[in-house]
Amino acid sequence: MENYELESDEVILFEDVVTHNKLKGTLQLTLTSRKIIFEKEKGIIKKERILVDIIHLEDIKIYNEKVQVKQKGLEVTIQTIKDNIIITFYGMLKANKFA
C-alpha cells in the first residue's frame, strides 16, 4: 500500500475492489487484523492510491455476542458506532468471504 502504512503487528486478511454507499466510484478495500481501509486509485498514467476512509474493527457494533456484519447477495452491511455502511462486491463469493 502506498498511502497507508501497516503497523508492525497488523496483517492483511482480504483485499478486493468494491463500491461504498457513502463514497463515489470504485474503491480498493483492504481488511487487516485491525481496520477496514478504503482507498481510491487516482491518475491515468501514474496510478496512486489515496486514502478515503478507515473503519476500526472495534467501532463495529456487537449484539448478543454477534458482530453486526450482514451479507445479502452482493451487499454487505456493516453497523458501526457512527452509521451503517453498505459495501457492494462484484461477486457473491467475495462478499461471503469478507463477511
CSV table of C-alpha atoms in Angstrom, one decimal, residues 1 3 6 8 31-32 36 40 43 46 50 55 62 68 76 78 87 93-94:
chain,number,residue,atom,x,y,z
A,1,MET,CA,0.0,0.0,0.0
A,3,ASN,CA,-0.8,5.6,1.3
A,6,LEU,CA,0.6,-1.2,8.2
A,8,SER,CA,4.2,-3.9,12.9
A,31,LEU,CA,-9.3,-5.8,5.5
A,32,THR,CA,-6.5,-6.0,8.1
A,36,ILE,CA,-11.1,-1.9,7.1
A,40,LYS,CA,-9.2,5.2,-4.4
A,43,GLY,CA,-4.2,9.0,-12.2
A,46,LYS,CA,0.9,7.2,-12.9
A,50,ILE,CA,-5.5,7.9,-2.0
A,55,ILE,CA,-13.1,1.8,9.8
A,62,ILE,CA,-21.7,-6.3,18.6
A,68,GLN,CA,-23.2,-6.8,13.1
A,76,VAL,CA,-22.5,-6.4,3.0
A,78,ILE,CA,-21.7,-3.1,8.5
A,87,ILE,CA,-20.4,-2.3,0.6
A,93,LEU,CA,-18.2,-15.5,-3.1
A,94,LYS,CA,-16.0,-12.4,-2.4
